[in-house]
Amino acid sequence: QVQLVESGGGSVQAGGSLRLSCAASGYPAASSRAMAWFRQAPGKEREAVASFVRDGNTNYASSVKGRFTISKDNNKNTLYLQMNSLKPEDTAMYYCAAARWTGIASLTSGDYSYWGQGTQVTVSS
């Protein structure tokens, strides 16, 4: 059974940084399948943030490109999201997701079969 557990969320001021972690179990560590971060703010639809297949094969939403970095440690089977220069509009619940089949760095939620419970990120101005 695949489990994804996010951590690292919190409250920061605008311009600050956070690093989110997603520990995966029951999911192949050295996998060519995609993993990703999504987020959902109150009253808004879930949106993709970034996806990862392997180093050099990543994809980012335009709103976070240049500020966020997605990475993965296969030894720890953990996905990370380094978030710098945070803005109030980055405030949301952040979810980790893993694909069952997709081997491309997809930003489409329908390509992901497994989801974590989320970790809250709050950025104040």
GROMACS .gro file of N, CA and C in nm, residues 9-122:
model
  342
    9GLY      N    1   0.554   2.214   0.643
    9GLY     CA    2   0.475   2.334   0.628
    9GLY      C    3   0.484   2.422   0.752
   10GLY      N    4   0.431   2.543   0.742
   10GLY     CA    5   0.434   2.634   0.854
   10GLY      C    6   0.396   2.773   0.812
   11SER      N    7   0.421   2.868   0.900
   11SER     CA    8   0.389   3.008   0.874
   11SER      C    9   0.518   3.088   0.861
   12VAL      N   10   0.528   3.165   0.754
   12VAL     CA   11   0.644   3.249   0.731
   12VAL      C   12   0.599   3.385   0.679
   13GLN      N   13   0.690   3.480   0.686
   13GLN     CA   14   0.662   3.610   0.628
   13GLN      C   15   0.700   3.610   0.480
   14ALA      N   16   0.641   3.701   0.408
   14ALA     CA   17   0.673   3.714   0.266
   14ALA      C   18   0.823   3.734   0.248
   15GLY      N   19   0.876   3.665   0.148
   15GLY     CA   20   1.019   3.669   0.123
   15GLY      C   21   1.095   3.555   0.189
   16GLY      N   22   1.029   3.485   0.279
   16GLY     CA   23   1.092   3.375   0.350
   16GLY      C   24   1.096   3.247   0.270
   17SER      N   25   1.147   3.142   0.335
   17SER     CA   26   1.165   3.012   0.269
   17SER      C   27   1.111   2.900   0.356
   18LEU      N   28   1.070   2.793   0.290
   18LEU     CA   29   1.031   2.669   0.356
   18LEU      C   30   1.074   2.553   0.267
   19ARG      N   31   1.099   2.438   0.329
   19ARG     CA   32   1.124   2.317   0.252
   19ARG      C   33   1.024   2.211   0.294
   20LEU      N   34   0.944   2.167   0.199
   20LEU     CA   35   0.849   2.061   0.222
   20LEU      C   36   0.912   1.926   0.190
   21SER      N   37   0.872   1.825   0.266
   21SER     CA   38   0.919   1.689   0.242
   21SER      C   39   0.799   1.597   0.223
   22CYS      N   40   0.817   1.494   0.143
   22CYS     CA   41   0.714   1.393   0.122
   22CYS      C   42   0.781   1.257   0.129
   23ALA      N   43   0.759   1.188   0.240
   23ALA     CA   44   0.817   1.056   0.259
   23ALA      C   45   0.723   0.950   0.200
   24ALA      N   46   0.777   0.871   0.109
   24ALA     CA   47   0.696   0.769   0.042
   24ALA      C   48   0.728   0.631   0.095
   25SER      N   49   0.625   0.552   0.114
   25SER     CA   50   0.643   0.411   0.149
   25SER      C   51   0.553   0.327   0.059
   26GLY      N   52   0.597   0.205   0.032
   26GLY     CA   53   0.521   0.120  -0.058
   26GLY      C   54   0.527   0.165  -0.202
   27TYR      N   55   0.619   0.253  -0.233
   27TYR     CA   56   0.634   0.311  -0.368
   27TYR      C   57   0.780   0.297  -0.407
   28PRO      N   58   0.810   0.253  -0.528
   28PRO     CA   59   0.950   0.230  -0.567
   28PRO      C   60   1.033   0.357  -0.554
   29ALA      N   61   1.146   0.346  -0.487
   29ALA     CA   62   1.231   0.462  -0.464
   29ALA      C   63   1.296   0.510  -0.594
   30ALA      N   64   1.363   0.422  -0.662
   30ALA     CA   65   1.431   0.458  -0.786
   30ALA      C   66   1.337   0.433  -0.902
   31SER      N   67   1.231   0.512  -0.905
   31SER     CA   68   1.127   0.489  -1.004
   31SER      C   69   1.135   0.591  -1.116
   32SER      N   70   1.095   0.551  -1.234
   32SER     CA   71   1.088   0.644  -1.345
   32SER      C   72   0.949   0.706  -1.357
   33ARG      N   73   0.867   0.681  -1.258
   33ARG     CA   74   0.734   0.740  -1.259
   33ARG      C   75   0.736   0.876  -1.190
   34ALA      N   76   0.642   0.960  -1.227
   34ALA     CA   77   0.643   1.098  -1.180
   34ALA      C   78   0.592   1.111  -1.037
   35MET      N   79   0.648   1.209  -0.968
   35MET     CA   80   0.595   1.255  -0.841
   35MET      C   81   0.580   1.406  -0.852
   36ALA      N   82   0.491   1.463  -0.771
   36ALA     CA   83   0.461   1.605  -0.789
   36ALA      C   84   0.410   1.668  -0.662
   37TRP      N   85   0.409   1.798  -0.663
   37TRP     CA   86   0.346   1.878  -0.559
   37TRP      C   87   0.230   1.955  -0.622
   38PHE      N   88   0.117   1.954  -0.552
   38PHE     CA   89   0.002   2.034  -0.587
   38PHE      C   90  -0.034   2.120  -0.467
   39ARG      N   91  -0.117   2.219  -0.488
   39ARG     CA   92  -0.163   2.301  -0.376
   39ARG      C   93  -0.306   2.345  -0.400
   40GLN      N   94  -0.373   2.373  -0.289
   40GLN     CA   95  -0.511   2.421  -0.297
   40GLN      C   96  -0.534   2.524  -0.189
   41ALA      N   97  -0.573   2.643  -0.232
   41ALA     CA   98  -0.607   2.751  -0.140
   41ALA      C   99  -0.757   2.749  -0.114
   42PRO      N  100  -0.801   2.802  -0.001
   42PRO     CA  101  -0.945   2.804   0.030
   42PRO      C  102  -1.025   2.871  -0.080
   43GLY      N  103  -1.129   2.803  -0.126
   43GLY     CA  104  -1.215   2.858  -0.228
   43GLY      C  105  -1.161   2.851  -0.368
   44LYS      N  106  -1.046   2.787  -0.384
   44LYS     CA  107  -0.986   2.777  -0.517
   44LYS      C  108  -0.967   2.631  -0.555
   45GLU      N  109  -0.949   2.608  -0.685
   45GLU     CA  110  -0.925   2.473  -0.732
   45GLU      C  111  -0.781   2.432  -0.705
   46ARG      N  112  -0.761   2.301  -0.695
   46ARG     CA  113  -0.626   2.249  -0.679
   46ARG      C  114  -0.544   2.280  -0.803
   47GLU      N  115  -0.420   2.320  -0.783
   47GLU     CA  116  -0.334   2.351  -0.896
   47GLU      C  117  -0.199   2.283  -0.879
   48ALA      N  118  -0.138   2.254  -0.991
   48ALA     CA  119  -0.006   2.193  -0.989
   48ALA      C  120   0.100   2.295  -0.954
   49VAL      N  121   0.201   2.251  -0.883
   49VAL     CA  122   0.314   2.336  -0.847
   49VAL      C  123   0.438   2.292  -0.923
   50ALA      N  124   0.474   2.165  -0.909
   50ALA     CA  125   0.596   2.115  -0.973
   50ALA      C  126   0.590   1.963  -0.981
   51SER      N  127   0.659   1.908  -1.079
   51SER     CA  128   0.665   1.763  -1.093
   51SER      C  129   0.808   1.719  -1.120
   52PHE      N  130   0.835   1.590  -1.088
   52PHE     CA  131   0.971   1.538  -1.096
   52PHE      C  132   0.968   1.394  -1.144
   53VAL      N  133   1.053   1.364  -1.241
   53VAL     CA  134   1.076   1.226  -1.280
   53VAL      C  135   1.218   1.185  -1.243
   54ARG      N  136   1.312   1.268  -1.280
   54ARG     CA  137   1.453   1.248  -1.243
   54ARG      C  138   1.522   1.382  -1.257
   55ASP      N  139   1.643   1.392  -1.209
   55ASP     CA  140   1.718   1.516  -1.224
   55ASP      C  141   1.722   1.555  -1.372
   56GLY      N  142   1.686   1.678  -1.397
   56GLY     CA  143   1.684   1.726  -1.534
   56GLY      C  144   1.552   1.703  -1.604
   57ASN      N  145   1.463   1.631  -1.543
   57ASN     CA  146   1.331   1.606  -1.599
   57ASN      C  147   1.228   1.651  -1.497
   58THR      N  148   1.209   1.784  -1.493
   58THR     CA  149   1.117   1.845  -1.399
   58THR      C  150   1.028   1.943  -1.473
   59ASN      N  151   0.923   1.986  -1.407
   59ASN     CA  152   0.831   2.081  -1.467
   59ASN      C  153   0.774   2.169  -1.356
   60TYR      N  154   0.752   2.295  -1.387
   60TYR     CA  155   0.704   2.389  -1.287
   60TYR      C  156   0.588   2.472  -1.341
   61ALA      N  157   0.498   2.507  -1.251
   61ALA     CA  158   0.397   2.605  -1.286
   61ALA      C  159   0.465   2.740  -1.305
   62SER      N  160   0.413   2.819  -1.394
   62SER     CA  161   0.477   2.947  -1.424
   62SER      C  162   0.481   3.038  -1.301
   63SER      N  163   0.385   3.023  -1.212
   63SER     CA  164   0.377   3.110  -1.094
   63SER      C  165   0.488   3.084  -0.993
   64VAL      N  166   0.554   2.969  -1.003
   64VAL     CA  167   0.658   2.936  -0.905
   64VAL      C  168   0.795   2.918  -0.969
   65LYS      N  169   0.801   2.922  -1.099
   65LYS     CA  170   0.928   2.899  -1.169
   65LYS      C  171   1.030   3.004  -1.126
   66GLY      N  172   1.149   2.958  -1.092
   66GLY     CA  173   1.255   3.046  -1.047
   66GLY      C  174   1.256   3.069  -0.897
   67ARG      N  175   1.147   3.030  -0.830
   67ARG     CA  176   1.140   3.046  -0.684
   67ARG      C  177   1.139   2.911  -0.612
   68PHE      N  178   1.077   2.812  -0.672
   68PHE     CA  179   1.064   2.680  -0.611
   68PHE      C  180   1.153   2.580  -0.685
   69THR      N  181   1.203   2.482  -0.609
   69THR     CA  182   1.283   2.374  -0.668
   69THR      C  183   1.236   2.240  -0.616
   70ILE      N  184   1.205   2.150  -0.708
   70ILE     CA  185   1.163   2.015  -0.670
   70ILE      C  186   1.282   1.921  -0.685
   71SER      N  187   1.295   1.829  -0.591
   71SER     CA  188   1.404   1.733  -0.596
   71SER      C  189   1.363   1.605  -0.525
   72LYS      N  190   1.445   1.501  -0.540
   72LYS     CA  191   1.411   1.372  -0.479
   72LYS      C  192   1.537   1.303  -0.434
   73ASP      N  193   1.530   1.244  -0.316
   73ASP     CA  194   1.638   1.163  -0.263
   73ASP      C  195   1.592   1.018  -0.268
   74ASN      N  196   1.644   0.942  -0.363
   74ASN     CA  197   1.601   0.803  -0.377
   74ASN      C  198   1.643   0.717  -0.258
   75ASN      N  199   1.756   0.752  -0.195
   75ASN     CA  200   1.800   0.674  -0.079
   75ASN      C  201   1.700   0.683   0.035
   76LYS      N  202   1.639   0.799   0.048
   76LYS     CA  203   1.539   0.820   0.153
   76LYS      C  204   1.397   0.804   0.101
   77ASN      N  205   1.383   0.784  -0.028
   77ASN     CA  206   1.252   0.775  -0.092
   77ASN      C  207   1.165   0.895  -0.052
   78THR      N  208   1.224   1.011  -0.063
   78THR     CA  209   1.158   1.134  -0.019
   78THR      C  210   1.166   1.240  -0.129
   79LEU      N  211   1.053   1.303  -0.152
   79LEU     CA  212   1.041   1.413  -0.248
   79LEU      C  213   1.045   1.544  -0.170
   80TYR      N  214   1.111   1.643  -0.225
   80TYR     CA  215   1.124   1.773  -0.158
   80TYR      C  216   1.071   1.885  -0.246
   81LEU      N  217   1.033   1.994  -0.180
   81LEU     CA  218   0.999   2.117  -0.251
   81LEU      C  219   1.061   2.232  -0.173
   82GLN      N  220   1.168   2.288  -0.226
   82GLN     CA  221   1.231   2.404  -0.166
   82GLN      C  222   1.160   2.527  -0.218
   83MET      N  223   1.106   2.606  -0.128
   83MET     CA  224   1.028   2.724  -0.167
   83MET      C  225   1.098   2.849  -0.114
   84ASN      N  226   1.143   2.932  -0.204
   84ASN     CA  227   1.210   3.058  -0.169
   84ASN      C  228   1.127   3.176  -0.215
   85SER      N  229   1.158   3.293  -0.162
   85SER     CA  230   1.089   3.416  -0.200
   85SER      C  231   0.938   3.398  -0.196
   86LEU      N  232   0.891   3.343  -0.086
   86LEU     CA  233   0.749   3.313  -0.073
   86LEU      C  234   0.664   3.439  -0.074
   87LYS      N  235   0.546   3.426  -0.133
   87LYS     CA  236   0.451   3.536  -0.144
   87LYS      C  237   0.321   3.498  -0.074
   88PRO      N  238   0.242   3.596  -0.033
   88PRO     CA  239   0.112   3.562   0.031
   88PRO      C  240   0.025   3.474  -0.057
   89GLU      N  241   0.034   3.490  -0.187
   89GLU     CA  242  -0.047   3.407  -0.277
   89GLU      C  243  -0.001   3.262  -0.284
   90ASP      N  244   0.112   3.229  -0.221
   90ASP     CA  245   0.155   3.090  -0.211
   90ASP      C  246   0.085   3.018  -0.095
   91THR      N  247   0.009   3.090  -0.016
   91THR     CA  248  -0.063   3.030   0.096
   91THR      C  249  -0.162   2.926   0.046
   92ALA      N  250  -0.149   2.805   0.096
   92ALA     CA  251  -0.235   2.694   0.051
   92ALA      C  252  -0.200   2.568   0.130
   93MET      N  253  -0.283   2.467   0.112
   93MET     CA  254  -0.248   2.332   0.156
   93MET      C  255  -0.170   2.268   0.042
   94TYR      N  256  -0.055   2.215   0.075
   94TYR     CA  257   0.031   2.154  -0.027
   94TYR      C  258   0.024   2.002  -0.016
   95TYR      N  259   0.003   1.938  -0.131
   95TYR     CA  260  -0.013   1.794  -0.137
   95TYR      C  261   0.096   1.730  -0.223
   96CYS      N  262   0.144   1.618  -0.177
   96CYS     CA  263   0.236   1.535  -0.254
   96CYS      C  264   0.155   1.431  -0.331
   97ALA      N  265   0.199   1.401  -0.452
   97ALA     CA  266   0.129   1.303  -0.534
   97ALA      C  267   0.229   1.215  -0.607
   98ALA      N  268   0.188   1.091  -0.634
   98ALA     CA  269   0.275   0.997  -0.705
   98ALA      C  270   0.194   0.927  -0.813
   99ALA      N  271   0.258   0.906  -0.927
   99ALA     CA  272   0.190   0.843  -1.040
   99ALA      C  273   0.207   0.692  -1.037
  100ARG      N  274   0.106   0.625  -1.087
  100ARG     CA  275   0.115   0.479  -1.098
  100ARG      C  276   0.186   0.439  -1.227
  101TRP      N  277   0.163   0.516  -1.333
  101TRP     CA  278   0.218   0.479  -1.462
  101TRP      C  279   0.297   0.591  -1.530
  102THR      N  280   0.256   0.714  -1.507
  102THR     CA  281   0.307   0.826  -1.587
  102THR      C  282   0.456   0.845  -1.568
  103GLY      N  283   0.529   0.847  -1.678
  103GLY     CA  284   0.673   0.864  -1.673
  103GLY      C  285   0.721   0.998  -1.725
  104ILE      N  286   0.629   1.092  -1.736
  104ILE     CA  287   0.666   1.227  -1.776
  104ILE      C  288   0.638   1.322  -1.660
  105ALA      N  289   0.699   1.437  -1.661
  105ALA     CA  290   0.683   1.535  -1.553
  105ALA      C  291   0.552   1.609  -1.572
  106SER      N  292   0.444   1.538  -1.546
  106SER     CA  293   0.310   1.591  -1.571
  106SER      C  294   0.265   1.688  -1.463
  107LEU      N  295   0.192   1.790  -1.504
  107LEU     CA  296   0.129   1.884  -1.412
  107LEU      C  297  -0.023   1.865  -1.411
  108THR      N  298  -0.066   1.748  -1.458
  108THR     CA  299  -0.209   1.716  -1.463
  108THR      C  300  -0.245   1.623  -1.348
  109SER      N  301  -0.337   1.666  -1.265
  109SER     CA  302  -0.369   1.589  -1.145
  109SER      C  303  -0.421   1.450  -1.178
  110GLY      N  304  -0.488   1.435  -1.292
  110GLY     CA  305  -0.542   1.305  -1.330
  110GLY      C  306  -0.437   1.200  -1.357
  111ASP      N  307  -0.313   1.240  -1.374
  111ASP     CA  308  -0.204   1.145  -1.397
  111ASP      C  309  -0.151   1.085  -1.268
  112TYR      N  310  -0.200   1.132  -1.155
  112TYR     CA  311  -0.149   1.088  -1.025
  112TYR      C  312  -0.253   1.006  -0.951
  113SER      N  313  -0.209   0.890  -0.902
  113SER     CA  314  -0.301   0.796  -0.837
  113SER      C  315  -0.293   0.799  -0.685
  114TYR      N  316  -0.181   0.845  -0.633
  114TYR     CA  317  -0.160   0.841  -0.489
  114TYR      C  318  -0.138   0.983  -0.436
  115TRP      N  319  -0.202   1.011  -0.323
  115TRP     CA  320  -0.198   1.146  -0.266
  115TRP      C  321  -0.173   1.141  -0.117
  116GLY      N  322  -0.099   1.241  -0.067
  116GLY     CA  323  -0.081   1.257   0.075
  116GLY      C  324  -0.193   1.337   0.137
  117GLN      N  325  -0.184   1.359   0.268
  117GLN     CA  326  -0.289   1.430   0.341
  117GLN      C  327  -0.270   1.582   0.338
  118GLY      N  328  -0.152   1.626   0.304
  118GLY     CA  329  -0.128   1.769   0.289
  118GLY      C  330  -0.056   1.831   0.408
  119THR      N  331   0.010   1.942   0.381
  119THR     CA  332   0.074   2.022   0.484
  119THR      C  333   0.046   2.169   0.453
  120GLN      N  334   0.011   2.245   0.556
  120GLN     CA  335  -0.034   2.383   0.536
  120GLN      C  336   0.085   2.478   0.529
  121VAL      N  337   0.081   2.566   0.431
  121VAL     CA  338   0.179   2.674   0.417
  121VAL      C  339   0.104   2.806   0.423
  122THR      N  340   0.144   2.893   0.514
  122THR     CA  341   0.082   3.024   0.529
  122THR      C  342   0.189   3.132   0.519
   0.00000   0.00000   0.00000
